[in-house]
Coordinates of N, CA and C in Angstrom, one line a residue:
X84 N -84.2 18.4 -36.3 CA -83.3 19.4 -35.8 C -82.1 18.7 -35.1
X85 N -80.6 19.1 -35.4 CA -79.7 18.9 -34.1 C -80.3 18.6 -33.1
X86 N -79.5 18.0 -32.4 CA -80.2 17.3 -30.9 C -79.5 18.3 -29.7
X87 N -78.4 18.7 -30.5 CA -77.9 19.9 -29.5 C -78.5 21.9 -29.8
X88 N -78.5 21.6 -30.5 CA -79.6 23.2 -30.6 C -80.9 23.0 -30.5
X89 N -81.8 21.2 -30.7 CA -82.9 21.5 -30.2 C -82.8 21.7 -28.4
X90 N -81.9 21.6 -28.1 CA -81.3 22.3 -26.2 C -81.4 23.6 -26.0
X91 N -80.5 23.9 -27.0 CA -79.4 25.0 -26.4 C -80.7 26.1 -27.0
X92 N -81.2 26.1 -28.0 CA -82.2 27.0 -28.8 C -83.4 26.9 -27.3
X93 N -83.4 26.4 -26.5 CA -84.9 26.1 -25.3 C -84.1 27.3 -24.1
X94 N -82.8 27.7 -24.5 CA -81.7 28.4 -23.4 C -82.2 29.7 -22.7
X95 N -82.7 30.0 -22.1 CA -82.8 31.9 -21.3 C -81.4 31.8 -20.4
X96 N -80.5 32.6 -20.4 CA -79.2 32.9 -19.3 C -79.3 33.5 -17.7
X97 N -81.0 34.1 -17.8 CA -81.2 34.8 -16.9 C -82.4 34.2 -16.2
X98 N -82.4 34.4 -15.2 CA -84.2 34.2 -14.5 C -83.8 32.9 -13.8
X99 N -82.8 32.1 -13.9 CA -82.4 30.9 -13.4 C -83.0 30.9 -11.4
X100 N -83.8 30.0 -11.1 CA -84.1 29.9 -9.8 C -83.2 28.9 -9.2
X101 N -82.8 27.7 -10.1 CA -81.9 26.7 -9.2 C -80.4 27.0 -9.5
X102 N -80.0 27.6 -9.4 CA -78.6 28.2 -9.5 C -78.4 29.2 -8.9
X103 N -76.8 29.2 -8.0 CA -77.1 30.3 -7.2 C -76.5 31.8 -7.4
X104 N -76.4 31.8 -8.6 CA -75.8 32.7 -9.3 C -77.2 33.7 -10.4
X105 N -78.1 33.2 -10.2 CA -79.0 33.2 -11.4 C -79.1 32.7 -12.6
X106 N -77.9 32.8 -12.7 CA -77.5 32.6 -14.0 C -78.1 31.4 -15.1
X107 N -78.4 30.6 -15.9 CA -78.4 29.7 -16.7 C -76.7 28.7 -16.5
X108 N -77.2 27.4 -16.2 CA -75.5 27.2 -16.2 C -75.3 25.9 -17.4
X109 N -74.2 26.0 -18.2 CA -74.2 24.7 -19.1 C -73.0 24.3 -19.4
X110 N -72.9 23.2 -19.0 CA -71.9 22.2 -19.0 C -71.8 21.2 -20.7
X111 N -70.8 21.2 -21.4 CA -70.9 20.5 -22.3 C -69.3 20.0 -22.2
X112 N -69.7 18.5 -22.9 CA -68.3 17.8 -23.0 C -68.7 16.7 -24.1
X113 N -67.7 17.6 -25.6 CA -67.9 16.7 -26.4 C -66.5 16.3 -27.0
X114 N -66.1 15.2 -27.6 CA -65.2 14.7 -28.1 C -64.6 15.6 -29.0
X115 N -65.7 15.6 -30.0 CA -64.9 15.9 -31.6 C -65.8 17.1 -32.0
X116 N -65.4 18.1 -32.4 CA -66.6 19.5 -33.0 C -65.8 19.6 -34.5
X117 N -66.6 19.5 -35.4 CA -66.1 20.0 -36.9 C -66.8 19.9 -37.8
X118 N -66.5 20.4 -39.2 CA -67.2 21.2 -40.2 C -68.4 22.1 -39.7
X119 N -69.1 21.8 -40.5 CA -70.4 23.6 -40.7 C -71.3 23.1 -39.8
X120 N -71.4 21.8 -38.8 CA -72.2 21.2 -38.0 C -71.9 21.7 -36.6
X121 N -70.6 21.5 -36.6 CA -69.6 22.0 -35.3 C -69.9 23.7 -34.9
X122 N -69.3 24.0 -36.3 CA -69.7 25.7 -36.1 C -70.6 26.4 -36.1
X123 N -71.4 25.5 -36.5 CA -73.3 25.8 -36.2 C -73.2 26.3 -34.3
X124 N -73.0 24.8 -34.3 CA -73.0 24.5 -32.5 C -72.5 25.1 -31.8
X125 N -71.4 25.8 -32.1 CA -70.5 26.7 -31.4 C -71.0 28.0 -31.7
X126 N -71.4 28.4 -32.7 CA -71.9 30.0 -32.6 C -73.1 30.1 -31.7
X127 N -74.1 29.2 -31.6 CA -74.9 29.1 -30.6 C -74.3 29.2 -29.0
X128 N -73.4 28.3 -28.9 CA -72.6 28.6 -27.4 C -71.7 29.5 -27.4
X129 N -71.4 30.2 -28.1 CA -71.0 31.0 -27.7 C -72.0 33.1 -27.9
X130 N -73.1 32.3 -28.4 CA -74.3 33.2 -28.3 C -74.5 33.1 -26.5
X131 N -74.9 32.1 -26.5 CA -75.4 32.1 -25.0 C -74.5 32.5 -23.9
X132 N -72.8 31.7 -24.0 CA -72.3 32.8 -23.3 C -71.9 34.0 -23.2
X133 N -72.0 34.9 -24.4 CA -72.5 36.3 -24.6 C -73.7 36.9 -23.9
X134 N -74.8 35.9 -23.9 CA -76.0 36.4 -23.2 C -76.0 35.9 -21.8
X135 N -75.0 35.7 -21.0 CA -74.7 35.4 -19.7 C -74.6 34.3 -19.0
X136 N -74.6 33.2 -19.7 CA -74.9 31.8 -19.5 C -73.6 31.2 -18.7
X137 N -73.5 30.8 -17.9 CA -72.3 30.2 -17.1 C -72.1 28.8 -18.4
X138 N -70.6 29.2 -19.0 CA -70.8 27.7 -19.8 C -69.1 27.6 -19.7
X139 N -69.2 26.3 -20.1 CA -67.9 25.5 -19.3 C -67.7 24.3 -20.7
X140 N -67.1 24.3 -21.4 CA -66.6 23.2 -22.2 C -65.4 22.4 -22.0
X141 N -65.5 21.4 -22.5 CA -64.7 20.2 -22.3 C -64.0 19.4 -24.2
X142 N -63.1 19.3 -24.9 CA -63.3 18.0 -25.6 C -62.2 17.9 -25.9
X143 N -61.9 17.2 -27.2 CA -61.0 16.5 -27.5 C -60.2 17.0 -28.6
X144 N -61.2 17.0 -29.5 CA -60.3 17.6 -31.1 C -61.6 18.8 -31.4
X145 N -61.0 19.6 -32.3 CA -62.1 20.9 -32.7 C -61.3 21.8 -33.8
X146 N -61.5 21.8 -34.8 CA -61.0 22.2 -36.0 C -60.8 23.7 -35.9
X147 N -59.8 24.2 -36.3 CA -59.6 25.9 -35.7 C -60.2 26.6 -36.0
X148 N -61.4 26.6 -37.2 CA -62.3 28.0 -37.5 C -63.2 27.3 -36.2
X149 N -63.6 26.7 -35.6 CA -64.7 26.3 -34.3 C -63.6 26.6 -32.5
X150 N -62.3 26.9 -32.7 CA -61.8 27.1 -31.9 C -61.6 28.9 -31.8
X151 N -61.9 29.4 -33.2 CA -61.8 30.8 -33.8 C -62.7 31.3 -32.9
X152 N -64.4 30.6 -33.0 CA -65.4 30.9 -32.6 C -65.5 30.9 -31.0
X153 N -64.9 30.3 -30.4 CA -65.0 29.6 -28.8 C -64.2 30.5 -28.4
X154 N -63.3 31.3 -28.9 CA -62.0 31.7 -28.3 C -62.4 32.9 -27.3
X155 N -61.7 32.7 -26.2 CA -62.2 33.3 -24.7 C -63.2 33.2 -23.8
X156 N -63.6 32.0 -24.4 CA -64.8 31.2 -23.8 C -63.7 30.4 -22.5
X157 N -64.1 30.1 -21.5 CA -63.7 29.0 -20.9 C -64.0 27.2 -21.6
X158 N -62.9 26.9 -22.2 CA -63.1 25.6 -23.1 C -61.6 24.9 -23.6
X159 N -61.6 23.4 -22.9 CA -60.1 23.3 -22.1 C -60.1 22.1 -23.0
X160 N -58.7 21.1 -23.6 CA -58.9 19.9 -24.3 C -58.5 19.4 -23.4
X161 N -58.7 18.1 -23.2 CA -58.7 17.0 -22.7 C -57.4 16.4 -23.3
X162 N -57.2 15.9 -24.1 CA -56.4 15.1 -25.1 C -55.4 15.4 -24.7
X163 N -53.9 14.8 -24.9 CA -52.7 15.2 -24.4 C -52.3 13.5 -24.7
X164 N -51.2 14.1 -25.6 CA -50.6 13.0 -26.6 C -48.9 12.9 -26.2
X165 N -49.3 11.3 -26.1 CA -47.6 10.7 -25.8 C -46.9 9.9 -26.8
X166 N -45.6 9.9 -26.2 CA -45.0 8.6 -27.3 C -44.4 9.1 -28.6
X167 N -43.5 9.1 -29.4 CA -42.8 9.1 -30.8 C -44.0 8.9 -32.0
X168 N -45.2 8.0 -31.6 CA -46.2 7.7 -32.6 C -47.5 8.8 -32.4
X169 N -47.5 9.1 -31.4 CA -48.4 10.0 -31.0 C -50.1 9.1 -31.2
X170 N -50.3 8.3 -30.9 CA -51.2 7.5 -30.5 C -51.1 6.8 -28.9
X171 N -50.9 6.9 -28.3 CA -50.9 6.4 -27.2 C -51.1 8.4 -26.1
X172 N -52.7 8.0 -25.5 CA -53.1 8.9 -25.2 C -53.0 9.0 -23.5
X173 N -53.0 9.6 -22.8 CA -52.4 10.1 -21.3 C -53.9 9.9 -20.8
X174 N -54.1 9.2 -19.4 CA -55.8 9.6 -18.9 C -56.1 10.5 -19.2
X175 N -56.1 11.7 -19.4 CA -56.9 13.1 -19.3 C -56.9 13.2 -20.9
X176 N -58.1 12.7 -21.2 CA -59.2 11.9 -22.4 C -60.7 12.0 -22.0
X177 N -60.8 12.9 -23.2 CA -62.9 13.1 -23.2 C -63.1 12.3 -24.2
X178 N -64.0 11.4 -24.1 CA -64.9 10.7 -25.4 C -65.7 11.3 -25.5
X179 N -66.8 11.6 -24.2 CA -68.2 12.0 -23.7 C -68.6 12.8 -25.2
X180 N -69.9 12.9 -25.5 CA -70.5 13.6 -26.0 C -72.1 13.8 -25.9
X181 N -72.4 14.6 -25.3 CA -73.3 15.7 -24.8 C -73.3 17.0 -23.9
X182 N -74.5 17.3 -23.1 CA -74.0 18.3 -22.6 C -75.5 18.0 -21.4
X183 N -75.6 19.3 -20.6 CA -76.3 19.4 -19.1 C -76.6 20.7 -19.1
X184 N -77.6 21.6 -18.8 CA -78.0 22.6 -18.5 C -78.9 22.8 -17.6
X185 N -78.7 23.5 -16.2 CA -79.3 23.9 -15.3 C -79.7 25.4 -15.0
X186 N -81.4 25.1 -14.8 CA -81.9 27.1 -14.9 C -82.9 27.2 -15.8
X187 N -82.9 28.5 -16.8 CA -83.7 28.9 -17.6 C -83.9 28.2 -18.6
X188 N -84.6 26.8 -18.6 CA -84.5 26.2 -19.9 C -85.9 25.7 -20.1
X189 N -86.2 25.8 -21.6 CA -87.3 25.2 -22.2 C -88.4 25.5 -21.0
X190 N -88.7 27.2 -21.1 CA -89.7 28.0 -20.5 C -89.5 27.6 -18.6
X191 N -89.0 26.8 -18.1 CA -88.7 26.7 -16.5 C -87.7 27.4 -16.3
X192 N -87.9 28.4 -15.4 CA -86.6 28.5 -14.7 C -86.1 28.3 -13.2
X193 N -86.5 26.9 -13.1 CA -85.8 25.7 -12.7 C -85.6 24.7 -13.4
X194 N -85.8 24.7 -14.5 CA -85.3 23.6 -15.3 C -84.0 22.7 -15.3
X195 N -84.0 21.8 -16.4 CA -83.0 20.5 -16.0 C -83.0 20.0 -17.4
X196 N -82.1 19.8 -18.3 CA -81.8 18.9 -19.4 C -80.4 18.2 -19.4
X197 N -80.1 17.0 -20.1 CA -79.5 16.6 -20.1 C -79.8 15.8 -21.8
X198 N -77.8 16.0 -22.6 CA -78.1 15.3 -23.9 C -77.2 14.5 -24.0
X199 N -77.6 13.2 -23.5 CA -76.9 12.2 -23.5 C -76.9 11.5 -25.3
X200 N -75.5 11.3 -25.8 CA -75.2 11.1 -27.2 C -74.3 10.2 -27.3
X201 N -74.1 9.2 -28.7 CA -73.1 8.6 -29.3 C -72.7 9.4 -30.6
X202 N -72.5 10.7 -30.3 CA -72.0 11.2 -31.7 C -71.7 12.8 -31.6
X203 N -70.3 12.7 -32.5 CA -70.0 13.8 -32.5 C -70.2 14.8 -33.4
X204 N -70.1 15.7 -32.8 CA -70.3 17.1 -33.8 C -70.1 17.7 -34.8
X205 N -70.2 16.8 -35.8 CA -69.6 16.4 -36.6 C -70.1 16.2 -38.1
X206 N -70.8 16.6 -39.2 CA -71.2 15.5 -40.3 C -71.5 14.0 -40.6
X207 N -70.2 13.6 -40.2 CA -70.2 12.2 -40.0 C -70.8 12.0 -39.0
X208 N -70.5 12.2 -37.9 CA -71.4 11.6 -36.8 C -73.2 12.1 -36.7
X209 N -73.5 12.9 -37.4 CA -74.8 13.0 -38.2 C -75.2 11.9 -38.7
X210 N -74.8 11.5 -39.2 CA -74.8 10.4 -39.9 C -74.6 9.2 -39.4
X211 N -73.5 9.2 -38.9 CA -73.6 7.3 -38.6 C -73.7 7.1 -37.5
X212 N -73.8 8.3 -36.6 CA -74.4 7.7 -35.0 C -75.9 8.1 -34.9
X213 N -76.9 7.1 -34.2 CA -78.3 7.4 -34.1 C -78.3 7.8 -32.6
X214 N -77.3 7.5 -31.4 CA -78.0 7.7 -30.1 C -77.7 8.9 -29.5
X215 N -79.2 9.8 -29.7 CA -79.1 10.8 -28.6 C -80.6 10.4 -27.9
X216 N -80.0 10.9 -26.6 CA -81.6 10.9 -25.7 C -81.4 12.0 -25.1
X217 N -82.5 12.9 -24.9 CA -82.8 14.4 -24.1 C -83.4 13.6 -23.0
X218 N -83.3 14.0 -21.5 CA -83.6 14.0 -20.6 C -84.0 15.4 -19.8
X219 N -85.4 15.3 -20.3 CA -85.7 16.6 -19.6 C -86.5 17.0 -18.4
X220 N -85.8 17.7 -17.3 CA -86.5 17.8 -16.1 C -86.1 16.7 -15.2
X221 N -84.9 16.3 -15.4 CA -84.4 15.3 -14.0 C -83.3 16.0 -13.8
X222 N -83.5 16.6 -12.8 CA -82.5 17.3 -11.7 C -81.2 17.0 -11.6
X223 N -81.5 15.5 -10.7 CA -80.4 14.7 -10.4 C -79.4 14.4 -11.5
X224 N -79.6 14.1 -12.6 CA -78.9 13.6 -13.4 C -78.3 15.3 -14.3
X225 N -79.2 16.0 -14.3 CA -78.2 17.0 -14.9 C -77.0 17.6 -13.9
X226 N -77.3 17.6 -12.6 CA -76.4 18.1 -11.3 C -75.1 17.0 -11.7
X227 N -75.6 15.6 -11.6 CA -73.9 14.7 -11.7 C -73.0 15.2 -12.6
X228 N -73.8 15.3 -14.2 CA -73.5 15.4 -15.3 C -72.8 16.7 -15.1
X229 N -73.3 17.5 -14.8 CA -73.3 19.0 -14.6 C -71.2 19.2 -13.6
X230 N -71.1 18.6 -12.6 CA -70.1 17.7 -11.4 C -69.0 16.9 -12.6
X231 N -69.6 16.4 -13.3 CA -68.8 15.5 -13.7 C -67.7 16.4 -14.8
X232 N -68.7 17.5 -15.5 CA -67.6 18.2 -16.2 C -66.9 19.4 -16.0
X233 N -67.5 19.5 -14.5 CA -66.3 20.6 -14.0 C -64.9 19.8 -13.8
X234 N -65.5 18.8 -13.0 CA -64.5 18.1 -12.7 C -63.1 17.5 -14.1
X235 N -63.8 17.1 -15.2 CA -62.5 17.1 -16.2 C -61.9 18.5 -16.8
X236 N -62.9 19.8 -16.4 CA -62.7 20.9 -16.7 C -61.0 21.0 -16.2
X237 N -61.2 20.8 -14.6 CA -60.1 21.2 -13.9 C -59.1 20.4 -14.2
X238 N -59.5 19.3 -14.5 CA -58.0 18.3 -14.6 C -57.7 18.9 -16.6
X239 N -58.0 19.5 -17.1 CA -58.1 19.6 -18.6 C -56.7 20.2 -18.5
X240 N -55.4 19.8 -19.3 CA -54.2 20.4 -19.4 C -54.3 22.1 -20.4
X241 N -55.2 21.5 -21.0 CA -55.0 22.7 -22.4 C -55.6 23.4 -22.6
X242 N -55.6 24.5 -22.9 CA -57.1 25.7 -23.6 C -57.0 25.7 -25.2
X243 N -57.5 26.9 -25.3 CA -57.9 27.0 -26.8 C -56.4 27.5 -27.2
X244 N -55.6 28.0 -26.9 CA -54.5 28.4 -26.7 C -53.3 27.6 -27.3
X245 N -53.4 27.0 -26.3 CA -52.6 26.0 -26.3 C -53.4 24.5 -26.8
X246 N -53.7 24.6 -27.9 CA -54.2 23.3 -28.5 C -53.9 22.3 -28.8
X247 N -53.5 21.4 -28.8 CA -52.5 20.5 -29.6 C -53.1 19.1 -30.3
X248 N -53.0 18.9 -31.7 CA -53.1 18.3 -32.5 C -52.9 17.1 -32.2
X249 N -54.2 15.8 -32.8 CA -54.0 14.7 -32.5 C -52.7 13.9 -32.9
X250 N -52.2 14.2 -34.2 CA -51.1 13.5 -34.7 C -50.0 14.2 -34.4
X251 N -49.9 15.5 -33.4 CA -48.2 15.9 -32.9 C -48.1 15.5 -31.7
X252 N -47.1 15.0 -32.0 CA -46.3 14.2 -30.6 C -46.0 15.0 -29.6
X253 N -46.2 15.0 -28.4 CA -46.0 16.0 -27.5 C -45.2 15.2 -25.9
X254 N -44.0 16.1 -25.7 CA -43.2 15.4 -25.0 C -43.7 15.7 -23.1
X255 N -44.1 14.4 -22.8 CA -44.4 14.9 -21.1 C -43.5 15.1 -20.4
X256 N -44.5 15.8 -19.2 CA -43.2 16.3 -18.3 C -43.0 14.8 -17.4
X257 N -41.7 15.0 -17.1 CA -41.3 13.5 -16.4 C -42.6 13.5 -14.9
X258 N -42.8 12.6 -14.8 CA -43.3 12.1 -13.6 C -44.9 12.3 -13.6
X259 N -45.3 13.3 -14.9 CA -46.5 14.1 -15.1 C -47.4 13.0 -15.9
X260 N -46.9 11.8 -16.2 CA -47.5 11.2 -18.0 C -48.8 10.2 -17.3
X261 N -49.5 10.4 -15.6 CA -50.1 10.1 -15.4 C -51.0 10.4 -14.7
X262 N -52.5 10.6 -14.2 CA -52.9 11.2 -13.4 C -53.1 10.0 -12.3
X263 N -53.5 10.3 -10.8 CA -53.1 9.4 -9.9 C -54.2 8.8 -9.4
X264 N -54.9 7.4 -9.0 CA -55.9 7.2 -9.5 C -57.0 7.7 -8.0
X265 N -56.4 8.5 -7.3 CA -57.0 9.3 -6.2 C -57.4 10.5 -6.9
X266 N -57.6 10.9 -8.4 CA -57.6 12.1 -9.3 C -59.1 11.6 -9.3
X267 N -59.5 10.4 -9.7 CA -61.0 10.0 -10.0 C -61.5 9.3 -9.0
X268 N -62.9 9.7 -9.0 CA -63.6 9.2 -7.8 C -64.1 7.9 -8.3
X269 N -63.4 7.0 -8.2 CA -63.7 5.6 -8.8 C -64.9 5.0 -7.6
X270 N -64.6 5.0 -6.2 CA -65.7 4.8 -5.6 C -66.8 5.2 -5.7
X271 N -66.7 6.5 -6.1 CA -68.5 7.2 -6.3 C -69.4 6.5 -7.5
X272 N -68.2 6.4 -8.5 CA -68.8 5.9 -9.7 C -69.0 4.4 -9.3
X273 N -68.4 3.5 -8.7 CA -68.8 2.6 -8.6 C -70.0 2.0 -8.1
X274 N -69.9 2.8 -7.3 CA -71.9 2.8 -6.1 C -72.7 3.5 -7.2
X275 N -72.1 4.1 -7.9 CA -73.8 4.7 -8.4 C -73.8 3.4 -9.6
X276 N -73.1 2.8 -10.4 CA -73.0 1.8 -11.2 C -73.7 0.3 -10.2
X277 N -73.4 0.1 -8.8 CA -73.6 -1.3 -8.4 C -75.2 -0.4 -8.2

């Protein structure tokens, strides 16, 4: 099975004890979503946030019938392209791919997962990437994970809306073409890394 719907398929939205909302909450931030893999993935998320799920996306590129599907979801790109060649990409960049769910999951409702991945959502990444690991029932690490993607949520320039294409050149606003490095908590990450 997917490594992401064997998750998201363990989901209840309601009955949540560690959240203070009740709610089921899920955090995903994945790079790349596309073909019939992608849209698999996405009609499931956006099943769940129909069935009340606090869900929050994050990525990078996502092919428009899977942005068709997402659409009025809270789900922001990261990506934001500079330069005449349009390869040269601005910090506010998601690679990440996985996701975090805190609440009703896989029969607890305190539950805790986390899908830590090297691969995107993708066919290809079916295929040529092997690393996912599910972490299930460690608190701690779904909460960071959980922190980590609000936090690119907020800094995310774009919605489904306003999308923009990896190969269109997109002109910044002057003074804007950088985020400041008091934007990331480089100390936090550093202590939890030493």
């Amino acid at each position: 099975m997917d490594p992401a719907l064997a998750v998201l398929n363990k989901v209840q939205c309601t009955g949540a004890t560690n959240t203070s909302s009740g709610r089921t909450k899920i955090r995903i931030a994945n790079a790349v979503w596309g073909e019939e893999r992608g849209a698999r993935i996405a009609r499931k998320v956006r099943e769940l946030d129909r069935a009340g799920c606090d869900v929050e996306v994050v990525f990078m590129m996502m092919q428009s019938k899977i942005r068709a599907i997402l659409r009025g979801m809270r789900a922001k790109q990261m990506v934001y392209i500079v330069g005449a060649t349009a390869n040269r990409f601005k910090d506010r960049y998601v690679h990440m791919k996985g996701l975090a769910v805190q609440g009703n999951v896989n029969g607890r409702p305190d539950g805790s997962v986390v899908l830590s991945s090297s691969e995107n959502w993708t066919r290809l990444g079916w295929h040529s990437d092997e690393q996912d690991i599910i972490f299930w029932d460690d608190a701690a690490m779904a909460s960071k994970y959980a922190r980590w993607v609000d936090l690119i949520y907020r800094q995310a320039p774009r919605s489904l809306n306003n999308y923009v294409n990896s190969a269109d050149p997109a002109r910044p606003v002057p003074g804007g073409e950088y985020l400041r490095p008091k934007d990331y908590p480089f100390k936090d990450l550093e202590a939890e890394l030493g």
